[in-house]
mmCIF file of C-alpha atoms in Angstrom:
data_model
loop_
_atom_site.group_PDB
_atom_site.id
_atom_site.type_symbol
_atom_site.label_atom_id
_atom_site.label_comp_id
_atom_site.label_asym_id
_atom_site.label_seq_id
_atom_site.Cartn_x
_atom_site.Cartn_y
_atom_site.Cartn_z
ATOM 1 C CA UNK A 1 -20.940 -4.951 25.248
ATOM 2 C CA UNK A 2 -21.248 -6.526 21.688
ATOM 3 C CA UNK A 3 -18.292 -8.710 20.604
ATOM 4 C CA UNK A 4 -17.782 -7.623 16.794
ATOM 5 C CA UNK A 5 -17.412 -10.288 14.060
ATOM 6 C CA UNK A 6 -14.419 -11.471 12.041
ATOM 7 C CA UNK A 7 -16.080 -9.571 9.282
ATOM 8 C CA UNK A 8 -16.198 -6.086 10.916
ATOM 9 C CA UNK A 9 -12.318 -6.425 12.806
ATOM 10 C CA UNK A 10 -10.878 -7.179 9.173
ATOM 11 C CA UNK A 11 -11.880 -4.027 7.300
ATOM 12 C CA UNK A 12 -8.708 -2.823 8.252
ATOM 13 C CA UNK A 13 -5.456 -4.647 8.330
ATOM 14 C CA UNK A 14 -1.657 -3.580 9.413
ATOM 15 C CA UNK A 15 1.307 -5.748 8.721
ATOM 16 C CA UNK A 16 4.919 -5.578 9.470
ATOM 17 C CA UNK A 17 7.126 -7.889 7.266
ATOM 18 C CA UNK A 18 10.804 -8.469 6.966
ATOM 19 C CA UNK A 19 10.585 -10.957 4.008
ATOM 20 C CA UNK A 20 10.140 -8.801 0.695
ATOM 21 C CA UNK A 21 8.333 -11.195 -0.976
ATOM 22 C CA UNK A 22 6.062 -12.004 1.629
ATOM 23 C CA UNK A 23 5.199 -8.136 2.010
ATOM 24 C CA UNK A 24 5.101 -8.107 -2.007
ATOM 25 C CA UNK A 25 2.099 -11.059 -1.773
ATOM 26 C CA UNK A 26 -0.199 -8.676 0.089
ATOM 27 C CA UNK A 27 0.215 -6.130 -1.805
ATOM 28 C CA UNK A 28 -3.323 -5.518 -2.915
ATOM 29 C CA UNK A 29 -4.638 -5.521 -6.738
ATOM 30 C CA UNK A 30 -1.339 -6.254 -8.305
ATOM 31 C CA UNK A 31 1.336 -8.979 -8.713
ATOM 32 C CA UNK A 32 4.478 -8.013 -8.175
ATOM 33 C CA UNK A 33 7.987 -9.202 -6.875
ATOM 34 C CA UNK A 34 10.230 -7.025 -4.502
ATOM 35 C CA UNK A 35 13.664 -6.966 -4.239
ATOM 36 C CA UNK A 36 15.529 -4.729 -2.271
ATOM 37 C CA UNK A 37 19.204 -3.167 -3.658
ATOM 38 C CA UNK A 38 21.286 -2.924 -0.883
ATOM 39 C CA UNK A 39 22.368 -4.708 2.299
ATOM 40 C CA UNK A 40 20.449 -4.604 5.003
ATOM 41 C CA UNK A 41 17.239 -5.949 7.047
ATOM 42 C CA UNK A 42 14.157 -4.944 4.993
ATOM 43 C CA UNK A 43 11.475 -3.793 6.990
ATOM 44 C CA UNK A 44 8.229 -2.491 6.021
ATOM 45 C CA UNK A 45 4.549 -1.971 7.400
ATOM 46 C CA UNK A 46 1.857 -2.160 5.388
ATOM 47 C CA UNK A 47 -1.858 -0.454 6.356
ATOM 48 C CA UNK A 48 -5.201 -1.399 4.368
ATOM 49 C CA UNK A 49 -8.279 -0.625 4.700
ATOM 50 C CA UNK A 50 -10.993 -2.747 2.581
ATOM 51 C CA UNK A 51 -14.296 -0.371 2.111
ATOM 52 C CA UNK A 52 -17.542 -1.736 -0.010
ATOM 53 C CA UNK A 53 -16.330 -0.797 -3.506
ATOM 54 C CA UNK A 54 -12.636 0.929 -2.627
ATOM 55 C CA UNK A 55 -9.608 -0.290 -1.541
ATOM 56 C CA UNK A 56 -7.101 1.551 0.160
ATOM 57 C CA UNK A 57 -3.334 1.371 1.371
ATOM 58 C CA UNK A 58 -0.125 2.759 2.709
ATOM 59 C CA UNK A 59 3.199 1.366 3.182
ATOM 60 C CA UNK A 60 6.733 2.299 4.465
ATOM 61 C CA UNK A 61 10.123 0.726 3.746
ATOM 62 C CA UNK A 62 13.628 0.923 5.035
ATOM 63 C CA UNK A 63 15.384 0.108 2.267
ATOM 64 C CA UNK A 64 15.789 1.092 -1.481
ATOM 65 C CA UNK A 65 14.635 -1.272 -4.175
ATOM 66 C CA UNK A 66 13.112 -2.785 -7.349
ATOM 67 C CA UNK A 67 10.134 -4.115 -8.524
ATOM 68 C CA UNK A 68 8.222 -5.708 -10.952
ATOM 69 C CA UNK A 69 4.767 -6.433 -11.646
ATOM 70 C CA UNK A 70 1.383 -5.636 -12.784
ATOM 71 C CA UNK A 71 -1.777 -4.401 -11.573
ATOM 72 C CA UNK A 72 -5.100 -6.596 -11.695
ATOM 73 C CA UNK A 73 -7.089 -6.458 -15.285
ATOM 74 C CA UNK A 74 -10.220 -6.146 -13.252
ATOM 75 C CA UNK A 75 -9.239 -2.948 -11.138
ATOM 76 C CA UNK A 76 -8.063 0.446 -11.756
ATOM 77 C CA UNK A 77 -5.350 1.399 -9.372
ATOM 78 C CA UNK A 78 -3.541 5.051 -8.459
ATOM 79 C CA UNK A 79 -0.698 5.155 -6.838
ATOM 80 C CA UNK A 80 1.221 8.530 -5.267
ATOM 81 C CA UNK A 81 4.491 9.691 -2.940
ATOM 82 C CA UNK A 82 2.783 10.464 0.409
ATOM 83 C CA UNK A 83 5.552 12.580 1.347
ATOM 84 C CA UNK A 84 8.888 14.017 0.146
ATOM 85 C CA UNK A 85 11.730 11.634 -0.046
ATOM 86 C CA UNK A 86 14.886 9.958 -1.679
ATOM 87 C CA UNK A 87 13.730 9.701 -5.604
ATOM 88 C CA UNK A 88 11.707 7.254 -6.960
ATOM 89 C CA UNK A 89 11.225 6.143 -10.532
ATOM 90 C CA UNK A 90 8.077 4.467 -11.887
ATOM 91 C CA UNK A 91 9.096 3.330 -15.627
ATOM 92 C CA UNK A 92 12.307 5.420 -15.432
ATOM 93 C CA UNK A 93 10.579 8.625 -14.906
ATOM 94 C CA UNK A 94 10.820 10.096 -11.736
ATOM 95 C CA UNK A 95 8.093 10.790 -9.496
ATOM 96 C CA UNK A 96 7.402 13.818 -7.269
ATOM 97 C CA UNK A 97 5.034 14.370 -4.401
ATOM 98 C CA UNK A 98 1.334 15.685 -5.979
ATOM 99 C CA UNK A 99 1.341 13.524 -8.583
ATOM 100 C CA UNK A 100 -1.051 10.729 -9.256
ATOM 101 C CA UNK A 101 0.284 7.674 -11.214
ATOM 102 C CA UNK A 102 -3.105 6.293 -13.237
ATOM 103 C CA UNK A 103 -1.537 2.446 -13.650
ATOM 104 C CA UNK A 104 -2.133 0.844 -16.456
ATOM 105 C CA UNK A 105 -2.262 -3.203 -16.805
ATOM 106 C CA UNK A 106 1.544 -3.503 -18.420
ATOM 107 C CA UNK A 107 4.647 -4.397 -16.817
ATOM 108 C CA UNK A 108 5.848 -2.031 -14.836
ATOM 109 C CA UNK A 109 9.402 -1.470 -12.923
ATOM 110 C CA UNK A 110 9.663 0.920 -9.716
ATOM 111 C CA UNK A 111 12.801 1.819 -8.319
ATOM 112 C CA UNK A 112 13.435 3.153 -4.695
ATOM 113 C CA UNK A 113 16.591 5.028 -3.622
ATOM 114 C CA UNK A 114 15.692 5.154 -0.136
ATOM 115 C CA UNK A 115 13.211 4.707 2.366
ATOM 116 C CA UNK A 116 10.114 5.175 0.410
ATOM 117 C CA UNK A 117 6.744 5.632 1.404
ATOM 118 C CA UNK A 118 3.518 5.918 -1.053
ATOM 119 C CA UNK A 119 0.081 5.205 -1.039
ATOM 120 C CA UNK A 120 -2.501 3.797 -3.006
ATOM 121 C CA UNK A 121 -6.237 3.193 -4.087
ATOM 122 C CA UNK A 122 -8.043 1.476 -6.352
ATOM 123 C CA UNK A 123 -11.966 0.868 -7.493
ATOM 124 C CA UNK A 124 -13.499 -1.772 -9.964
ATOM 125 C CA UNK A 125 -13.217 -0.669 -13.437
ATOM 126 C CA UNK A 126 -17.274 -0.612 -13.673
ATOM 127 C CA UNK A 127 -17.201 0.943 -10.080
ATOM 128 C CA UNK A 128 -14.867 3.892 -11.690
ATOM 129 C CA UNK A 129 -16.974 4.771 -14.235
ATOM 130 C CA UNK A 130 -19.846 5.051 -12.346
ATOM 131 C CA UNK A 131 -18.463 7.298 -9.559
ATOM 132 C CA UNK A 132 -17.095 9.749 -12.175
ATOM 133 C CA UNK A 133 -20.737 9.921 -13.484
ATOM 134 C CA UNK A 134 -22.575 9.877 -10.356
ATOM 135 C CA UNK A 135 -20.279 12.095 -7.779
ATOM 136 C CA UNK A 136 -19.354 14.316 -10.840
ATOM 137 C CA UNK A 137 -21.177 14.195 -13.875
ATOM 138 C CA UNK A 138 -18.231 13.208 -16.205
ATOM 139 C CA UNK A 139 -18.336 10.351 -18.565
ATOM 140 C CA UNK A 140 -14.760 8.784 -17.671
ATOM 141 C CA UNK A 141 -13.602 5.307 -18.367
ATOM 142 C CA UNK A 142 -10.715 3.516 -16.612
ATOM 143 C CA UNK A 143 -8.917 3.071 -19.975
ATOM 144 C CA UNK A 144 -9.400 6.830 -20.706
ATOM 145 C CA UNK A 145 -7.331 7.413 -17.764
ATOM 146 C CA UNK A 146 -3.415 6.185 -17.432
ATOM 147 C CA UNK A 147 -0.179 7.864 -17.092
ATOM 148 C CA UNK A 148 0.919 10.692 -14.651
ATOM 149 C CA UNK A 149 -1.664 12.706 -13.376
ATOM 150 C CA UNK A 150 -0.836 16.174 -11.836
ATOM 151 C CA UNK A 151 -3.931 17.532 -10.010
ATOM 152 C CA UNK A 152 -4.624 21.227 -8.755
ATOM 153 C CA UNK A 153 -2.445 21.117 -5.799
ATOM 154 C CA UNK A 154 -5.465 22.091 -3.306
ATOM 155 C CA UNK A 155 -7.524 19.060 -4.273
ATOM 156 C CA UNK A 156 -4.337 16.465 -4.160
ATOM 157 C CA UNK A 157 -3.500 18.134 -0.713
ATOM 158 C CA UNK A 158 -7.089 17.402 0.398
ATOM 159 C CA UNK A 159 -6.820 13.444 -0.672
ATOM 160 C CA UNK A 160 -3.222 12.995 0.599
ATOM 161 C CA UNK A 161 -5.045 14.285 3.976
ATOM 162 C CA UNK A 162 -8.018 12.316 4.124
ATOM 163 C CA UNK A 163 -5.736 9.335 2.888
ATOM 164 C CA UNK A 164 -3.220 9.834 5.703
ATOM 165 C CA UNK A 165 -6.079 10.293 7.992
ATOM 166 C CA UNK A 166 -8.180 6.898 7.170
ATOM 167 C CA UNK A 167 -4.854 5.168 7.616
ATOM 168 C CA UNK A 168 -3.970 6.438 11.124
ATOM 169 C CA UNK A 169 -7.686 5.693 12.125
ATOM 170 C CA UNK A 170 -6.753 1.850 11.127
ATOM 171 C CA UNK A 171 -3.540 2.364 13.097
ATOM 172 C CA UNK A 172 -4.963 3.397 16.095
ATOM 173 C CA UNK A 173 -8.898 3.398 16.312
ATOM 174 C CA UNK A 174 -9.717 0.105 13.896
ATOM 175 C CA UNK A 175 -12.818 0.401 15.989
ATOM 176 C CA UNK A 176 -14.302 2.992 14.305
ATOM 177 C CA UNK A 177 -14.105 1.228 11.121
ATOM 178 C CA UNK A 178 -16.396 -1.204 11.949
ATOM 179 C CA UNK A 179 -19.326 1.273 12.124
ATOM 180 C CA UNK A 180 -21.364 1.130 9.203
ATOM 181 C CA UNK A 181 -22.367 4.989 9.183
ATOM 182 C CA UNK A 182 -18.508 6.221 9.415
ATOM 183 C CA UNK A 183 -17.638 3.555 7.074
ATOM 184 C CA UNK A 184 -19.684 4.914 4.031
ATOM 185 C CA UNK A 185 -19.421 8.119 4.821
ATOM 186 C CA UNK A 186 -15.825 7.634 4.808
ATOM 187 C CA UNK A 187 -15.857 5.592 1.773
ATOM 188 C CA UNK A 188 -17.904 8.753 0.496
ATOM 189 C CA UNK A 189 -15.482 11.833 0.931
ATOM 190 C CA UNK A 190 -12.876 9.747 -0.058
ATOM 191 C CA UNK A 191 -13.540 8.372 -2.993
ATOM 192 C CA UNK A 192 -15.063 12.169 -4.401
ATOM 193 C CA UNK A 193 -11.450 13.703 -2.902
ATOM 194 C CA UNK A 194 -9.043 11.237 -5.201
ATOM 195 C CA UNK A 195 -11.797 11.259 -8.035
ATOM 196 C CA UNK A 196 -11.652 15.063 -8.164
ATOM 197 C CA UNK A 197 -8.197 14.769 -8.390
ATOM 198 C CA UNK A 198 -8.401 12.575 -11.758
ATOM 199 C CA UNK A 199 -11.277 14.286 -13.290
ATOM 200 C CA UNK A 200 -9.816 17.404 -15.545
ATOM 201 C CA UNK A 201 -6.548 16.504 -15.529
ATOM 202 C CA UNK A 202 -4.624 15.833 -18.703
ATOM 203 C CA UNK A 203 -1.965 12.484 -18.400
ATOM 204 C CA UNK A 204 1.448 13.479 -19.056
ATOM 205 C CA UNK A 205 2.092 12.566 -22.658
ATOM 206 C CA UNK A 206 4.054 9.491 -23.165
ATOM 207 C CA UNK A 207 6.932 9.885 -26.292
ATOM 208 C CA UNK A 208 7.107 7.086 -28.879
ATOM 209 C CA UNK A 209 10.264 6.223 -27.792
ATOM 210 C CA UNK A 210 8.940 5.421 -24.427
ATOM 211 C CA UNK A 211 6.255 3.013 -25.503
ATOM 212 C CA UNK A 212 9.058 1.266 -27.705
ATOM 213 C CA UNK A 213 11.042 0.905 -24.645
ATOM 214 C CA UNK A 214 7.973 -0.415 -22.767
ATOM 215 C CA UNK A 215 7.836 -3.294 -25.302
ATOM 216 C CA UNK A 216 11.136 -4.018 -24.854
ATOM 217 C CA UNK A 217 10.671 -4.173 -21.201
ATOM 218 C CA UNK A 218 7.943 -6.296 -21.281
ATOM 219 C CA UNK A 219 9.492 -8.940 -24.002
ATOM 220 C CA UNK A 220 12.383 -9.266 -21.530
ATOM 221 C CA UNK A 221 10.137 -10.184 -18.660
ATOM 222 C CA UNK A 222 8.579 -12.835 -20.273
ATOM 223 C CA UNK A 223 11.547 -14.404 -21.544
ATOM 224 C CA UNK A 224 12.979 -14.666 -17.489
ATOM 225 C CA UNK A 225 9.429 -15.743 -16.425
ATOM 226 C CA UNK A 226 9.689 -18.570 -19.325
ATOM 227 C CA UNK A 227 13.286 -19.583 -17.732
ATOM 228 C CA UNK A 228 13.226 -19.145 -14.064
ATOM 229 C CA UNK A 229 16.350 -21.589 -12.836
ATOM 230 C CA UNK A 230 18.218 -21.389 -16.057
ATOM 231 C CA UNK A 231 21.330 -19.031 -16.369
ATOM 232 C CA UNK A 232 20.874 -16.865 -19.005
ATOM 233 C CA UNK A 233 23.439 -14.942 -20.751
ATOM 234 C CA UNK A 234 23.020 -11.323 -22.296
ATOM 235 C CA UNK A 235 23.699 -12.280 -26.119
ATOM 236 C CA UNK A 236 20.866 -14.983 -25.331
ATOM 237 C CA UNK A 237 18.451 -12.365 -24.059
ATOM 238 C CA UNK A 238 18.989 -10.350 -26.775
ATOM 239 C CA UNK A 239 18.616 -12.418 -29.488
ATOM 240 C CA UNK A 240 15.566 -14.222 -27.926
ATOM 241 C CA UNK A 241 13.920 -10.572 -27.644
ATOM 242 C CA UNK A 242 15.130 -8.780 -30.810
ATOM 243 C CA UNK A 243 17.314 -5.850 -29.882
ATOM 244 C CA UNK A 244 21.179 -4.877 -29.409
ATOM 245 C CA UNK A 245 23.142 -5.479 -26.336
ATOM 246 C CA UNK A 246 23.787 -2.095 -25.992
ATOM 247 C CA UNK A 247 19.227 -1.062 -26.442
ATOM 248 C CA UNK A 248 18.896 -3.301 -23.781
ATOM 249 C CA UNK A 249 21.567 -2.173 -21.468
ATOM 250 C CA UNK A 250 20.193 1.256 -22.047
ATOM 251 C CA UNK A 251 16.842 0.886 -21.259
ATOM 252 C CA UNK A 252 17.519 -1.246 -18.283
ATOM 253 C CA UNK A 253 19.406 1.320 -16.945
ATOM 254 C CA UNK A 254 16.562 3.644 -17.635
ATOM 255 C CA UNK A 255 13.477 1.315 -16.229
ATOM 256 C CA UNK A 256 15.704 -0.058 -13.670
ATOM 257 C CA UNK A 257 18.720 1.924 -12.435
ATOM 258 C CA UNK A 258 20.675 -1.089 -13.229
ATOM 259 C CA UNK A 259 21.993 -3.302 -16.244
ATOM 260 C CA UNK A 260 20.126 -6.558 -17.251
ATOM 261 C CA UNK A 261 23.092 -8.888 -15.690
ATOM 262 C CA UNK A 262 22.423 -6.988 -12.525
ATOM 263 C CA UNK A 263 18.975 -7.584 -12.445
ATOM 264 C CA UNK A 264 18.945 -11.035 -13.274
ATOM 265 C CA UNK A 265 21.374 -11.927 -10.699
ATOM 266 C CA UNK A 266 19.497 -9.464 -7.761
ATOM 267 C CA UNK A 267 16.539 -11.719 -8.745
ATOM 268 C CA UNK A 268 17.394 -14.765 -8.391
ATOM 269 C CA UNK A 269 19.677 -14.006 -5.460
ATOM 270 C CA UNK A 270 16.610 -12.932 -3.435
ATOM 271 C CA UNK A 271 14.423 -15.942 -4.563
ATOM 272 C CA UNK A 272 17.432 -18.483 -3.590
ATOM 273 C CA UNK A 273 17.335 -16.066 0.002
ATOM 274 C CA UNK A 274 13.698 -17.116 0.432
ATOM 275 C CA UNK A 275 13.778 -20.728 -0.333
ATOM 276 C CA UNK A 276 16.701 -20.922 2.336
ATOM 277 C CA UNK A 277 14.928 -19.271 4.759
ATOM 278 C CA UNK A 278 11.995 -21.102 4.162
ATOM 279 C CA UNK A 279 13.656 -24.912 3.992
ATOM 280 C CA UNK A 280 12.857 -27.152 6.398
ATOM 281 C CA UNK A 281 15.771 -28.647 8.688
ATOM 282 C CA UNK A 282 17.415 -31.734 6.636
ATOM 283 C CA UNK A 283 15.024 -31.203 3.385
ATOM 284 C CA UNK A 284 17.398 -28.885 1.432
ATOM 285 C CA UNK A 285 21.121 -28.444 0.878
ATOM 286 C CA UNK A 286 22.717 -24.768 0.283
ATOM 287 C CA UNK A 287 23.990 -26.894 -3.348
ATOM 288 C CA UNK A 288 20.785 -27.683 -3.916
ATOM 289 C CA UNK A 289 18.861 -24.522 -3.534
ATOM 290 C CA UNK A 290 21.644 -22.895 -5.197
ATOM 291 C CA UNK A 291 21.734 -24.527 -8.229
ATOM 292 C CA UNK A 292 17.614 -24.938 -8.051
ATOM 293 C CA UNK A 293 17.939 -21.102 -9.017
ATOM 294 C CA UNK A 294 20.669 -21.057 -11.586
ATOM 295 C CA UNK A 295 23.911 -20.559 -9.561
ATOM 296 C CA UNK A 296 26.201 -23.257 -10.829
ATOM 297 C CA UNK A 297 29.327 -21.452 -9.400
ATOM 298 C CA UNK A 298 28.817 -22.220 -5.475
ATOM 299 C CA UNK A 299 31.942 -20.372 -4.176
ATOM 300 C CA UNK A 300 30.920 -17.126 -6.235
ATOM 301 C CA UNK A 301 27.486 -17.777 -4.998
ATOM 302 C CA UNK A 302 28.474 -17.495 -1.456
ATOM 303 C CA UNK A 303 30.623 -14.406 -1.969
ATOM 304 C CA UNK A 304 27.706 -12.885 -3.184
ATOM 305 C CA UNK A 305 24.997 -13.939 -1.423
ATOM 306 C CA UNK A 306 27.458 -12.358 1.682
ATOM 307 C CA UNK A 307 28.048 -9.356 0.196
ATOM 308 C CA UNK A 308 24.208 -9.031 -0.604
ATOM 309 C CA UNK A 309 22.603 -10.170 2.834
ATOM 310 C CA UNK A 310 25.432 -10.165 5.506
ATOM 311 C CA UNK A 311 25.590 -13.526 6.493
ATOM 312 C CA UNK A 312 26.405 -17.284 4.360
ATOM 313 C CA UNK A 313 24.103 -18.889 2.686
ATOM 314 C CA UNK A 314 24.724 -22.116 5.077
ATOM 315 C CA UNK A 315 23.766 -19.656 8.237
ATOM 316 C CA UNK A 316 20.301 -18.578 6.925
ATOM 317 C CA UNK A 317 19.672 -22.364 6.046
ATOM 318 C CA UNK A 318 20.670 -23.268 9.362
ATOM 319 C CA UNK A 319 18.041 -20.874 11.173
ATOM 320 C CA UNK A 320 14.400 -22.560 11.724
ATOM 321 C CA UNK A 321 12.381 -21.351 9.602
ATOM 322 C CA UNK A 322 9.433 -19.157 10.861
ATOM 323 C CA UNK A 323 6.333 -16.775 9.535
ATOM 324 C CA UNK A 324 8.373 -13.305 8.453
ATOM 325 C CA UNK A 325 4.280 -11.933 8.939
ATOM 326 C CA UNK A 326 3.567 -9.886 11.647
ATOM 327 C CA UNK A 327 0.873 -7.950 12.704
ATOM 328 C CA UNK A 328 1.389 -4.569 14.337
ATOM 329 C CA UNK A 329 0.577 -4.930 18.007
ATOM 330 C CA UNK A 330 -3.363 -4.357 18.332
ATOM 331 C CA UNK A 331 -6.389 -6.145 19.415
ATOM 332 C CA UNK A 332 -7.453 -9.383 17.511
ATOM 333 C CA UNK A 333 -10.688 -8.604 18.848
ATOM 334 C CA UNK A 334 -12.372 -5.498 18.824
ATOM 335 C CA UNK A 335 -15.362 -4.216 21.314
ATOM 336 C CA UNK A 336 -18.133 -1.285 20.908
ATOM 337 C CA UNK A 337 -17.503 1.932 23.615
ATOM 338 C CA UNK A 338 -19.695 1.112 26.104
ATOM 339 C CA UNK A 339 -22.921 3.288 26.420
ATOM 340 C CA UNK A 340 -21.735 4.151 30.172
ATOM 341 C CA UNK A 341 -19.111 4.840 31.943
ATOM 342 C CA UNK A 342 -18.139 1.315 32.697
ATOM 343 C CA UNK A 343 -14.869 1.480 30.906
ATOM 344 C CA UNK A 344 -13.812 4.389 33.357
ATOM 345 C CA UNK A 345 -13.622 6.886 30.485
ATOM 346 C CA UNK A 346 -14.115 10.493 31.571
ATOM 347 C CA UNK A 347 -17.330 11.413 29.065
ATOM 348 C CA UNK A 348 -19.537 14.319 28.957
ATOM 349 C CA UNK A 349 -22.922 14.157 27.738
ATOM 350 C CA UNK A 350 -24.838 17.006 25.431
ATOM 351 C CA UNK A 351 -27.904 17.716 24.781
ATOM 352 C CA UNK A 352 -28.605 18.317 20.858
ATOM 353 C CA UNK A 353 -29.919 21.445 21.902
ATOM 354 C CA UNK A 354 -27.061 22.985 24.798
ATOM 355 C CA UNK A 355 -23.811 24.894 23.287
ATOM 356 C CA UNK A 356 -21.050 23.571 26.363
ATOM 357 C CA UNK A 357 -18.219 25.777 26.750
ATOM 358 C CA UNK A 358 -15.148 23.563 25.608
ATOM 359 C CA UNK A 359 -13.671 21.048 28.304
ATOM 360 C CA UNK A 360 -16.885 22.136 30.394
ATOM 361 C CA UNK A 361 -16.531 18.869 33.041
ATOM 362 C CA UNK A 362 -20.365 19.409 34.212
ATOM 363 C CA UNK A 363 -22.433 16.605 32.561
ATOM 364 C CA UNK A 364 -25.922 18.708 30.618
ATOM 365 C CA UNK A 365 -28.841 16.710 31.295
ATOM 366 C CA UNK A 366 -29.239 14.597 27.693
ATOM 367 C CA UNK A 367 -31.807 15.352 25.391
ATOM 368 C CA UNK A 368 -32.809 13.638 21.666
ATOM 369 C CA UNK A 369 -29.513 13.698 19.000
ATOM 370 C CA UNK A 370 -27.402 13.062 22.392
ATOM 371 C CA UNK A 371 -23.944 12.885 21.533
ATOM 372 C CA UNK A 372 -19.951 11.954 23.454
ATOM 373 C CA UNK A 373 -17.248 13.260 23.678
ATOM 374 C CA UNK A 374 -14.247 11.105 25.355
ATOM 375 C CA UNK A 375 -11.988 13.315 26.968
ATOM 376 C CA UNK A 376 -9.440 10.414 27.364
ATOM 377 C CA UNK A 377 -9.261 9.410 23.761
ATOM 378 C CA UNK A 378 -10.306 12.963 22.628
ATOM 379 C CA UNK A 379 -12.726 11.198 20.018
ATOM 380 C CA UNK A 380 -16.041 12.519 19.186
ATOM 381 C CA UNK A 381 -18.989 10.598 17.482
ATOM 382 C CA UNK A 382 -21.597 12.876 15.405
ATOM 383 C CA UNK A 383 -21.638 15.783 13.550
ATOM 384 C CA UNK A 384 -23.392 18.065 16.472
ATOM 385 C CA UNK A 385 -20.118 17.615 18.077
ATOM 386 C CA UNK A 386 -17.700 18.188 15.389
ATOM 387 C CA UNK A 387 -19.397 21.450 15.175
ATOM 388 C CA UNK A 388 -18.996 22.481 18.485
ATOM 389 C CA UNK A 389 -15.615 21.396 19.473
ATOM 390 C CA UNK A 390 -11.921 22.165 17.206
ATOM 391 C CA UNK A 391 -10.062 19.682 15.566
ATOM 392 C CA UNK A 392 -7.011 20.280 17.813
ATOM 393 C CA UNK A 393 -9.835 18.491 20.786
ATOM 394 C CA UNK A 394 -10.834 15.878 19.005
ATOM 395 C CA UNK A 395 -9.362 13.423 16.272
ATOM 396 C CA UNK A 396 -7.918 15.054 13.659
ATOM 397 C CA UNK A 397 -9.682 12.632 11.302
ATOM 398 C CA UNK A 398 -13.196 12.971 12.429
ATOM 399 C CA UNK A 399 -14.076 16.244 11.699
ATOM 400 C CA UNK A 400 -14.073 15.046 7.847
ATOM 401 C CA UNK A 401 -16.901 12.655 8.258
ATOM 402 C CA UNK A 402 -20.432 13.367 9.068
ATOM 403 C CA UNK A 403 -22.380 10.593 10.964
ATOM 404 C CA UNK A 404 -25.957 10.184 10.803
ATOM 405 C CA UNK A 405 -26.216 8.470 14.445
ATOM 406 C CA UNK A 406 -24.236 8.678 17.136
ATOM 407 C CA UNK A 407 -22.370 5.111 17.340
ATOM 408 C CA UNK A 408 -22.173 5.094 21.875
ATOM 409 C CA UNK A 409 -25.829 5.604 21.566
ATOM 410 C CA UNK A 410 -26.980 2.179 23.722
ATOM 411 C CA UNK A 411 -28.902 0.397 21.081
ATOM 412 C CA UNK A 412 -32.956 0.473 20.890
#
């Protein structure tokens, strides 16, 4: 049995996080910060699959939160809700299942109000234009496609199903994503499905007032970045960015779901917690970390910290530093499926010209174009098998993918 290389294994990853900032650092094609807005332990699972040109990811979060950040300049990123869930706002706009967010590269804020489940898919800018033309015969550049898209329901349903099935592969049978033929087929079908949703859709119109509000938020965030560890007062911020206090409050409520003062405090509080969590014993004190992050009144800081995180800052500091990033339970190295029943699998072998009865236990003499069906994992491996078995009897995802060669055939 051949041992797969690290490069093959790493095509898909499943991560679990309890640190929002560590989680944000692993989000691909974007630079963001995530700040939970309610008390409790933040938990999330992030699934990522890297194809040759396309990146996809899918995540679940348990707490309401806000994130701020921007998409990388070299990729075109589309995000979407994967199922019905509590309200989610992107730049103040309520999102719905069935919509695609064609993200630009400006600062954005996303506010969630409960258990959040979303997906993403991205291509390089030049690949996006090339794929639109080669797959769908449409000339469409990435910069022409921004805003919230509403694809036809049947196309979006197809795309969401494919995206979910690829994520399920990464979680349950990641070894399949090391098979070159399967990977190429999956990438092609997933790319075609999402581009079909994009092409022909008109983005929602952005009102002039909305554009002005985005400019104000960009200035607000730029000022925060320029003064990361300084206590900021609202009147000082308003003078610096050139807006009235009432205007800034209204825009922040619309984009962030909270006022500017609470947002500033929440952001600094989470940065302080991260520093407390990662501090080595004896290397720092609560006072040093609090003042470094702009909290000069230590009594109020301790009270606010306990209300936000359910423990005192000293309790956080005293815990041993630990790696808050954990991989989901799965093999670190994967093996190619055996070409014989050496692993104890119950295998049925069919010849290319045979049409066996469903569930038949009697093997048929193999012929050219053989394939296999594993009764234990319910997994098939080539289109011949897919044509003869219902999706209930094989992994539901496999029926979407066509292979030119059976992956469990012995190497020649």
